[in-house]
mmCIF file of C-alpha atoms and ligand atoms in Angstrom:
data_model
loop_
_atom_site.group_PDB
_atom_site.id
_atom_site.type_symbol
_atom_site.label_atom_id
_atom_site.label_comp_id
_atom_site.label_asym_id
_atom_site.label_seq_id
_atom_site.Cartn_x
_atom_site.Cartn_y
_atom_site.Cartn_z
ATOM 1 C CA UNK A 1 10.272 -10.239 11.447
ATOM 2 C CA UNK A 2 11.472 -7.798 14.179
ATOM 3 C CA UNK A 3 10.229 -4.407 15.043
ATOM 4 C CA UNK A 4 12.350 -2.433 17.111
ATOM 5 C CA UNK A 5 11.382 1.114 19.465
ATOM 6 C CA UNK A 6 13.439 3.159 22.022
ATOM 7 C CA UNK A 7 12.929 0.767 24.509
ATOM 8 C CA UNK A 8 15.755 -1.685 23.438
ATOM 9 C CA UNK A 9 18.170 0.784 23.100
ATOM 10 C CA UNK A 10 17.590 1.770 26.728
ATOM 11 C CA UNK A 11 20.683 -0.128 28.442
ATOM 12 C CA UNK A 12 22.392 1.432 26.111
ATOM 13 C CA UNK A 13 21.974 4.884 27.844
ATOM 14 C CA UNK A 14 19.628 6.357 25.427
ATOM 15 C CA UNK A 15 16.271 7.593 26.684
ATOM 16 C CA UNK A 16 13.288 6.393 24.956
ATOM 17 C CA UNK A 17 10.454 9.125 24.567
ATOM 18 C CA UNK A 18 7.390 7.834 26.447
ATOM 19 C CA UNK A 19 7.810 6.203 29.442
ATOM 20 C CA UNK A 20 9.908 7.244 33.043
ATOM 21 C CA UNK A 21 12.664 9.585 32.362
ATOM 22 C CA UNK A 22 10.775 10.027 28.320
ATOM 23 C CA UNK A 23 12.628 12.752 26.492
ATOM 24 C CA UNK A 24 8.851 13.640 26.530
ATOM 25 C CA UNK A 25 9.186 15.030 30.220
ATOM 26 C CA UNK A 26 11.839 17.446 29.172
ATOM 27 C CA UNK A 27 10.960 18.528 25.732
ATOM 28 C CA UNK A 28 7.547 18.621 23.878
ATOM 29 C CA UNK A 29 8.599 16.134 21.351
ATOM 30 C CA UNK A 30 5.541 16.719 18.774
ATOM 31 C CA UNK A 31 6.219 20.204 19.232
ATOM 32 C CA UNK A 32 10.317 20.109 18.238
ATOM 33 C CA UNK A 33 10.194 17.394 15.981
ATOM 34 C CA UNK A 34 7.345 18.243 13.953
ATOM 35 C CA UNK A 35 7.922 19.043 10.037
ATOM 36 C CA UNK A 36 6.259 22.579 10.562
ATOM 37 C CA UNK A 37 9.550 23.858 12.252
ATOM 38 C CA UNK A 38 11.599 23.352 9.845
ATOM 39 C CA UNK A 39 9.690 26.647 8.186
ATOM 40 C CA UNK A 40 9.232 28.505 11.488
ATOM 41 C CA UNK A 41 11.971 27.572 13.795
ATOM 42 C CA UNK A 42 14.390 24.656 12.292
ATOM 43 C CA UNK A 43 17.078 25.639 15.209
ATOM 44 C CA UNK A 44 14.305 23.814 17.502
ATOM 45 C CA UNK A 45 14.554 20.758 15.364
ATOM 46 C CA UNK A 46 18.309 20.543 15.794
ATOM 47 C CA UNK A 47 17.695 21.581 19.547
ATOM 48 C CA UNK A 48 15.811 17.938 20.317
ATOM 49 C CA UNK A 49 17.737 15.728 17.382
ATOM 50 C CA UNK A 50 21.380 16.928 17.869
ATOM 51 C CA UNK A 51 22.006 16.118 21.314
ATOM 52 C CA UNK A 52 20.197 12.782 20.370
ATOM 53 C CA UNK A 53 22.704 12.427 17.735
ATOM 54 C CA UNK A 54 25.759 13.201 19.975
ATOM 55 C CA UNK A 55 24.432 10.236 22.425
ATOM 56 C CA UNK A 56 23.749 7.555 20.123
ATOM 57 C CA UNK A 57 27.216 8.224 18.978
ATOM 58 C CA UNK A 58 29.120 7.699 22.191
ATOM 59 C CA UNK A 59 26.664 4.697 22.562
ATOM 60 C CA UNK A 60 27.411 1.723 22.498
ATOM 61 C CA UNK A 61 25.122 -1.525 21.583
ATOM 62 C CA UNK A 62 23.824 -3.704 24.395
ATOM 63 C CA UNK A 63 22.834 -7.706 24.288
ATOM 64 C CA UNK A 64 19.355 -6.830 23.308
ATOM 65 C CA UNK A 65 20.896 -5.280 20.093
ATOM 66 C CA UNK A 66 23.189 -8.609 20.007
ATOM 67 C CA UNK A 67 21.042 -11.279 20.303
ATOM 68 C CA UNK A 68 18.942 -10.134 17.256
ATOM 69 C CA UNK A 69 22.436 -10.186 15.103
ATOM 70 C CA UNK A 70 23.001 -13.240 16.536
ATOM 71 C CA UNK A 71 19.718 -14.744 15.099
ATOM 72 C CA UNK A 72 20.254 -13.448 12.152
ATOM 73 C CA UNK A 73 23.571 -14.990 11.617
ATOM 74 C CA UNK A 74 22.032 -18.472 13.263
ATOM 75 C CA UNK A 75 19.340 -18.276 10.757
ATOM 76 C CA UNK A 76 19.486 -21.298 7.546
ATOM 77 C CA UNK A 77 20.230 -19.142 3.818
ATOM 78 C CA UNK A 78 16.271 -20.020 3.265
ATOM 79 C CA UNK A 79 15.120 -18.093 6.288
ATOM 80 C CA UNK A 80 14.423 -14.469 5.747
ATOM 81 C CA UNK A 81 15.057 -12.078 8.767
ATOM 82 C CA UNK A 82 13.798 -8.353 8.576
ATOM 83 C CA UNK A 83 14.511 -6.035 11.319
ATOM 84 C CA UNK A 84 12.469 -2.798 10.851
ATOM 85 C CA UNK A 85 13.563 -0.811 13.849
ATOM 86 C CA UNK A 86 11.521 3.286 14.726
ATOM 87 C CA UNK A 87 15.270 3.686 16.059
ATOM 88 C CA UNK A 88 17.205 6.599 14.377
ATOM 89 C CA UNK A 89 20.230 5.779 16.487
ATOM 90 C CA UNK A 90 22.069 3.224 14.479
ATOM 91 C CA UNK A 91 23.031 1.232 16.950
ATOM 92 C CA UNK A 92 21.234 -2.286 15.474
ATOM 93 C CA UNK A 93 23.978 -1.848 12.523
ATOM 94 C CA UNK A 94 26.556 -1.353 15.139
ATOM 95 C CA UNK A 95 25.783 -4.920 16.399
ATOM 96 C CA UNK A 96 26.277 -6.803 13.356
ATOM 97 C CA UNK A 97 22.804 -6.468 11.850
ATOM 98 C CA UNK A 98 22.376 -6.875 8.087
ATOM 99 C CA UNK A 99 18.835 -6.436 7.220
ATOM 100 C CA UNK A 100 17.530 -3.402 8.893
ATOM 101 C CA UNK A 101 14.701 -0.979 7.677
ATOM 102 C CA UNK A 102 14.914 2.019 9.095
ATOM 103 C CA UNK A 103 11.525 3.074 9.638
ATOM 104 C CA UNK A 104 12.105 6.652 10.246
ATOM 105 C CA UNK A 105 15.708 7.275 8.857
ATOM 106 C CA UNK A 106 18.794 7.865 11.066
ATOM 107 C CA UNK A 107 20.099 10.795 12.943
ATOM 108 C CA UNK A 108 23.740 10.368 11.919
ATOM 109 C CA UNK A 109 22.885 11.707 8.242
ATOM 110 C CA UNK A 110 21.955 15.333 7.561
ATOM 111 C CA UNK A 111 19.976 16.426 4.035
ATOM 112 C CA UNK A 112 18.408 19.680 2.923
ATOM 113 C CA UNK A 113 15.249 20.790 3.864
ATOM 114 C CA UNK A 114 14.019 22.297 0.564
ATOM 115 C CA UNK A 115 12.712 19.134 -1.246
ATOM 116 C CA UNK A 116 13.882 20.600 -4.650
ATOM 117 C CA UNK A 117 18.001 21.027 -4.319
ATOM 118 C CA UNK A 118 19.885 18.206 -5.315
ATOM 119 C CA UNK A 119 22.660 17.854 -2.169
ATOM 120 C CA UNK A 120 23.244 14.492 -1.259
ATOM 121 C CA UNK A 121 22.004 13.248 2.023
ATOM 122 C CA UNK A 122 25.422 12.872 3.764
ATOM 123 C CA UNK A 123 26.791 11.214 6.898
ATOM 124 C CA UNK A 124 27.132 14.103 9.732
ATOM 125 C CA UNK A 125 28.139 13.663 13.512
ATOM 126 C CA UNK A 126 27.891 17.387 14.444
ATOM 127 C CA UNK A 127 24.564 17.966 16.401
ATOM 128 C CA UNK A 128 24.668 21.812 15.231
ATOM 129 C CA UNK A 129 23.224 22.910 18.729
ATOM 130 C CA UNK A 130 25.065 26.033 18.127
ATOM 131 C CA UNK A 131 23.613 27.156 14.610
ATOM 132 C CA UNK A 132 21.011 26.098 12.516
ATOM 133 C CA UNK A 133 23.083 24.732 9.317
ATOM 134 C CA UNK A 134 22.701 26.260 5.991
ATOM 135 C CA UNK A 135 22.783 24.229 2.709
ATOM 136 C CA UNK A 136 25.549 25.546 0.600
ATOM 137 C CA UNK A 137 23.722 24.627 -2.684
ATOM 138 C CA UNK A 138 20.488 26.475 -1.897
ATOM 139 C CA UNK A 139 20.612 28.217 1.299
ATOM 140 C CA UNK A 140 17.794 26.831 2.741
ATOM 141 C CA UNK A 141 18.308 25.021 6.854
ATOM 142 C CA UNK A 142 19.710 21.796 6.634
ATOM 143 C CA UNK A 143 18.106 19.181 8.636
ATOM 144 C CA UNK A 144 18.832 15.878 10.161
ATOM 145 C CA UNK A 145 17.533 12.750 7.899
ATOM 146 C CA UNK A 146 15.153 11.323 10.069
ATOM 147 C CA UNK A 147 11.396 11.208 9.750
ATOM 148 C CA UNK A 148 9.264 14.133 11.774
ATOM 149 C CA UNK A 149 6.165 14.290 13.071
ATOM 150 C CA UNK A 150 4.032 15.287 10.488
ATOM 151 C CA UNK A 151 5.688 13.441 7.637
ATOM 152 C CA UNK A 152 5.296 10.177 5.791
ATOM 153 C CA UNK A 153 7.393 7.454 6.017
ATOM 154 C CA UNK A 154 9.811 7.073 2.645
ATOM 155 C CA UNK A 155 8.408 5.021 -0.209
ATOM 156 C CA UNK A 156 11.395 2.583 -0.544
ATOM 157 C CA UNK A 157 10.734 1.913 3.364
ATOM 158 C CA UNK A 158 7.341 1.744 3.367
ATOM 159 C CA UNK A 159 7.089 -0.665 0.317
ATOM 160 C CA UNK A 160 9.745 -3.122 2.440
ATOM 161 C CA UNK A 161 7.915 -3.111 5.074
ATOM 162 C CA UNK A 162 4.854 -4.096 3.190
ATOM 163 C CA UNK A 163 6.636 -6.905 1.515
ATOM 164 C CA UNK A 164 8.054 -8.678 4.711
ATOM 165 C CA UNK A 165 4.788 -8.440 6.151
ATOM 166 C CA UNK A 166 3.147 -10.397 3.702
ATOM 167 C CA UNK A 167 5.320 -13.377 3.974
ATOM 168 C CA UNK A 168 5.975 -12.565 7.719
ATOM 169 C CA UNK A 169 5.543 -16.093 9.945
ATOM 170 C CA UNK A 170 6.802 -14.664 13.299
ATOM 171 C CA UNK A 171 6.557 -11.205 13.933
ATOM 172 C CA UNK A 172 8.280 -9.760 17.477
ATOM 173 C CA UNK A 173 8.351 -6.244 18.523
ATOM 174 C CA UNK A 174 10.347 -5.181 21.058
ATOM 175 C CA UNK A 175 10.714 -1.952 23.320
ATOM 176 C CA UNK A 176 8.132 -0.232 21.709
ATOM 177 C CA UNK A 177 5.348 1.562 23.286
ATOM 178 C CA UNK A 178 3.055 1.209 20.162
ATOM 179 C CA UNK A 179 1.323 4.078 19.499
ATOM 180 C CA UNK A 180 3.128 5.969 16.929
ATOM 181 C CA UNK A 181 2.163 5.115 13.162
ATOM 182 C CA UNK A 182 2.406 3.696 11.093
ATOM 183 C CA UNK A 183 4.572 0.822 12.811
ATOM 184 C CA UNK A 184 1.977 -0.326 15.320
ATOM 185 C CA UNK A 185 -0.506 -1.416 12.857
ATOM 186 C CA UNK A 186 2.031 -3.798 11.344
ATOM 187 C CA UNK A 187 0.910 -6.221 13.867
ATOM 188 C CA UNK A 188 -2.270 -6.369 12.047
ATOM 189 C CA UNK A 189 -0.983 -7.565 8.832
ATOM 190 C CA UNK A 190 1.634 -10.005 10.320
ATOM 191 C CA UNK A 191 -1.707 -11.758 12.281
ATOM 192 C CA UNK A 192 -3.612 -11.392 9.034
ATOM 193 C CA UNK A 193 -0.325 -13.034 6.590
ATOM 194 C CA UNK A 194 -1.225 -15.993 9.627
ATOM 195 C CA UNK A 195 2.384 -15.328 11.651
ATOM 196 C CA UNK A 196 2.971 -15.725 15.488
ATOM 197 C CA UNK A 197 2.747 -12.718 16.801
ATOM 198 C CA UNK A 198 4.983 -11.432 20.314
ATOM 199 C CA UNK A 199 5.002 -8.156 22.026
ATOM 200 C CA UNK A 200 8.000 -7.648 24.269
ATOM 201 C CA UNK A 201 8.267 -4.092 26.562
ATOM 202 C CA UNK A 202 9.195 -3.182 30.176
ATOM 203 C CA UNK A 203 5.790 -1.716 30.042
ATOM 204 C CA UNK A 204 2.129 -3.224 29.080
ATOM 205 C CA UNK A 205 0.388 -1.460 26.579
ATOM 206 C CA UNK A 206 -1.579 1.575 27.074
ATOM 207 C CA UNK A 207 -4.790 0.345 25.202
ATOM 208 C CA UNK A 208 -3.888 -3.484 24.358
ATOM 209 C CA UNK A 209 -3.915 -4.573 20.842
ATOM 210 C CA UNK A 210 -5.491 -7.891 20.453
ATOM 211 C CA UNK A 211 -3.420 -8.683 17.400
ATOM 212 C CA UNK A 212 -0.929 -9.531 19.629
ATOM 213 C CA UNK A 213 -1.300 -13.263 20.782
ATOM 214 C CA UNK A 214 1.583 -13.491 23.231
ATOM 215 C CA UNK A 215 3.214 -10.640 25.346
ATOM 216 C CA UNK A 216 6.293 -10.673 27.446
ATOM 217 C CA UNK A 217 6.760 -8.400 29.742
ATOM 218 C CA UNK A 218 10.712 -7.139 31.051
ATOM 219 C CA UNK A 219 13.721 -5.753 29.790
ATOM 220 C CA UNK A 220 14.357 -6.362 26.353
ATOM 221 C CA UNK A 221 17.738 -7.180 27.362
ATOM 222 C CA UNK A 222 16.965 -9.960 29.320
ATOM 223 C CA UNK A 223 13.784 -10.746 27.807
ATOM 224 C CA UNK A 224 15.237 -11.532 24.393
ATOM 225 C CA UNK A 225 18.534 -13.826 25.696
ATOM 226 C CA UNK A 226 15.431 -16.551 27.101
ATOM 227 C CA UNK A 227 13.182 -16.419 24.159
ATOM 228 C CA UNK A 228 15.832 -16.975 21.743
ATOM 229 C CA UNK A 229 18.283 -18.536 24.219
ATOM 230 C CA UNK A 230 20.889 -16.772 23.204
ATOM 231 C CA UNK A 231 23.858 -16.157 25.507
ATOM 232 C CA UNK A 232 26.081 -12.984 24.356
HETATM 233 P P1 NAD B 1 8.488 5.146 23.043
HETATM 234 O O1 NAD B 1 9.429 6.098 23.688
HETATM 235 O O2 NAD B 1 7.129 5.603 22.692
HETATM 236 O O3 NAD B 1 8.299 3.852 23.949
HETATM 237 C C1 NAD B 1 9.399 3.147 24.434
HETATM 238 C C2 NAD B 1 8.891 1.907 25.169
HETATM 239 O O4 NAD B 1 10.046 1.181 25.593
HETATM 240 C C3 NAD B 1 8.062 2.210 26.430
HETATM 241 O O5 NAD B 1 6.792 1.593 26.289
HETATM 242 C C4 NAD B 1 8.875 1.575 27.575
HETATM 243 O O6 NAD B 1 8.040 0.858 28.451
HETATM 244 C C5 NAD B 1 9.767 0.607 26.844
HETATM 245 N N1 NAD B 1 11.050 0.318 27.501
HETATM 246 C C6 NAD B 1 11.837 1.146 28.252
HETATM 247 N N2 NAD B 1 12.952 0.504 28.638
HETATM 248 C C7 NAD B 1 12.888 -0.754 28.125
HETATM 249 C C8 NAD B 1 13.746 -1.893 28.169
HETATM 250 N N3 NAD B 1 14.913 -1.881 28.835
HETATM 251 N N4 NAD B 1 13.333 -3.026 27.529
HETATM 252 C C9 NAD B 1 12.151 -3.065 26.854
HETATM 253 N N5 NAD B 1 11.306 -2.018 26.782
HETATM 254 C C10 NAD B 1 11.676 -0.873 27.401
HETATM 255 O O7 NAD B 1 9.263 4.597 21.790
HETATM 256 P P2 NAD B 1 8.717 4.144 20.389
HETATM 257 O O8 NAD B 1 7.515 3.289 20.531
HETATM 258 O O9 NAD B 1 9.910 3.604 19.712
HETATM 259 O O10 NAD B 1 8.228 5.500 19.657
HETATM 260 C C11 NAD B 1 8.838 6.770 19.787
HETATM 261 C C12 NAD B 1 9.489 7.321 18.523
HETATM 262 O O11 NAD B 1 10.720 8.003 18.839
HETATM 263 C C13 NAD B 1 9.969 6.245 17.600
HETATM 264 O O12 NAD B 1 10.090 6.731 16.321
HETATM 265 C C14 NAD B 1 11.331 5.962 18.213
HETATM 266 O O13 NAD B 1 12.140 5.160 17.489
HETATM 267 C C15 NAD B 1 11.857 7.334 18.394
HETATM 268 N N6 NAD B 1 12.968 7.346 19.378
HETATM 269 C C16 NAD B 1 14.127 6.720 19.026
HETATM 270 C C17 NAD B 1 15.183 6.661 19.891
HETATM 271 C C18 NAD B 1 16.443 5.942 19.451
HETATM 272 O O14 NAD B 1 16.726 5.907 18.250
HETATM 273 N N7 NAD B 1 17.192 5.338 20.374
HETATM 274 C C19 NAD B 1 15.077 7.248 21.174
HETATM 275 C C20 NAD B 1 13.877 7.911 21.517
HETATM 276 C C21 NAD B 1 12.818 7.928 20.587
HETATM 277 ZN ZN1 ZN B 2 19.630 22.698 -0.522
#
């Protein structure tokens, strides 16, 4: 089992949010992405996720992203690989992934706000910088699908989370800075199902989690081609 944070999608241009050069520098990111905006001020939503959305589309995968499709496609029919990635970008599909949660939903879908009106989620590569859009079933902001501050993580990805955890034997995360929930207390359960567990970042953790047995410290994109060694 794989977790997945901004870090590893760093060579691929896109800025993570903590760390040198965070989008966290520029922009309060609790303060724009939060659910509460999308009552008060929803054009502030779309001023931090649509530019986001514009990048990750011009992006392009890098080996970090290829290495993990290329251990899934290694792995024997009776080995079970789960990616759960906090990305939003899309870019672990891109590489040839297959089974990827996405933790906090993807920035290259929009849905309605109000939780009542029946529009379909629907795929959307306009980062509506320029106006907040409206739903044209209910009027109410549209928003982009991916989980704010403030909000819980979807049932259907929550419960498959849960699941690979419990059977989980190796559990790697991987450009993550670990401090946004509820993905950094998956460790906990992967140690308590009895797995291996890895933490791979450029940077150690803030306040180290002892749940994590063996730590590697680099670019995931390096990292991850000796650990598996896998040449892309
Ligand atoms: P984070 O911004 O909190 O932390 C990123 C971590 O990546 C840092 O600890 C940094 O040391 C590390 N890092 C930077 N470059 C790296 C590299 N080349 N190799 C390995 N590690 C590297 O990110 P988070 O923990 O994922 O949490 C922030 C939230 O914002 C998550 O939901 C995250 O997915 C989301 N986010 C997503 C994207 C994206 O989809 N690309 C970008 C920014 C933020
Ligand atoms: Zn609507």
């Amino acid at each position: 089992m794989i977790l997945t944070g901004a870090g590893i999608s760093a060579a691929s241009g896109l800025r993570t949010f903590r760390g040198k050069d965070g989008v966290w520098e520029e922009y309060d990111v609790e303060e724009f992405g939060h659910v509460n905006r999308l009552q008060d001020n929803p054009g502030r939503v779309w001023e931090l996720f649509g530019p986001l959305r514009a990048e990750s589309k011009a992006a392009a995968p890098n080996t970090a992203h290829a290495v993990l499709a290329e251990v899934e496609r290694r792995l024997h029919a009776t080995q079970l690989f789960v990616l759960i990635t906090q990305n939003f970008d899309g870019l672990h599909q891109r590489a040839g992934s297959k089974n990827v949660i996405e933790l906090h939903g993807t920035s290259h879908r929009t849905r309605c706000s109000n939780p009542d009106c029946d529009l379909e989620p629907f795929i959307d590569e306009n980062p509506h910088t320029d106006a907040v859009p409206l739903c044209p079933m209910c009027d109410h902001a549209l928003r982009p699908d991916i989980v704010l501050f403030g909000e819980r993580i979807p049932a259907l990805q929550s419960w498959e989370s849960k699941r690979a955890l419990r059977d989980c034997d190796l559990f790697i995360s991987i450009g993550t800075s670990g401090t946004v929930a509820p993905a950094s207390n998956f460790v906990r359960s992967a140690e308590y199902a009895g797995a291996r567990t890895i933490y791979v970042n450029l940077d150690p953790m803030e306040s180290r989690n002892p749940a994590y047995k063996e730590e590697y410290l680099g670019k995931a994109e390096e990292v991850l081609c000796k650990l598996f060694g896998v040449e892309t």
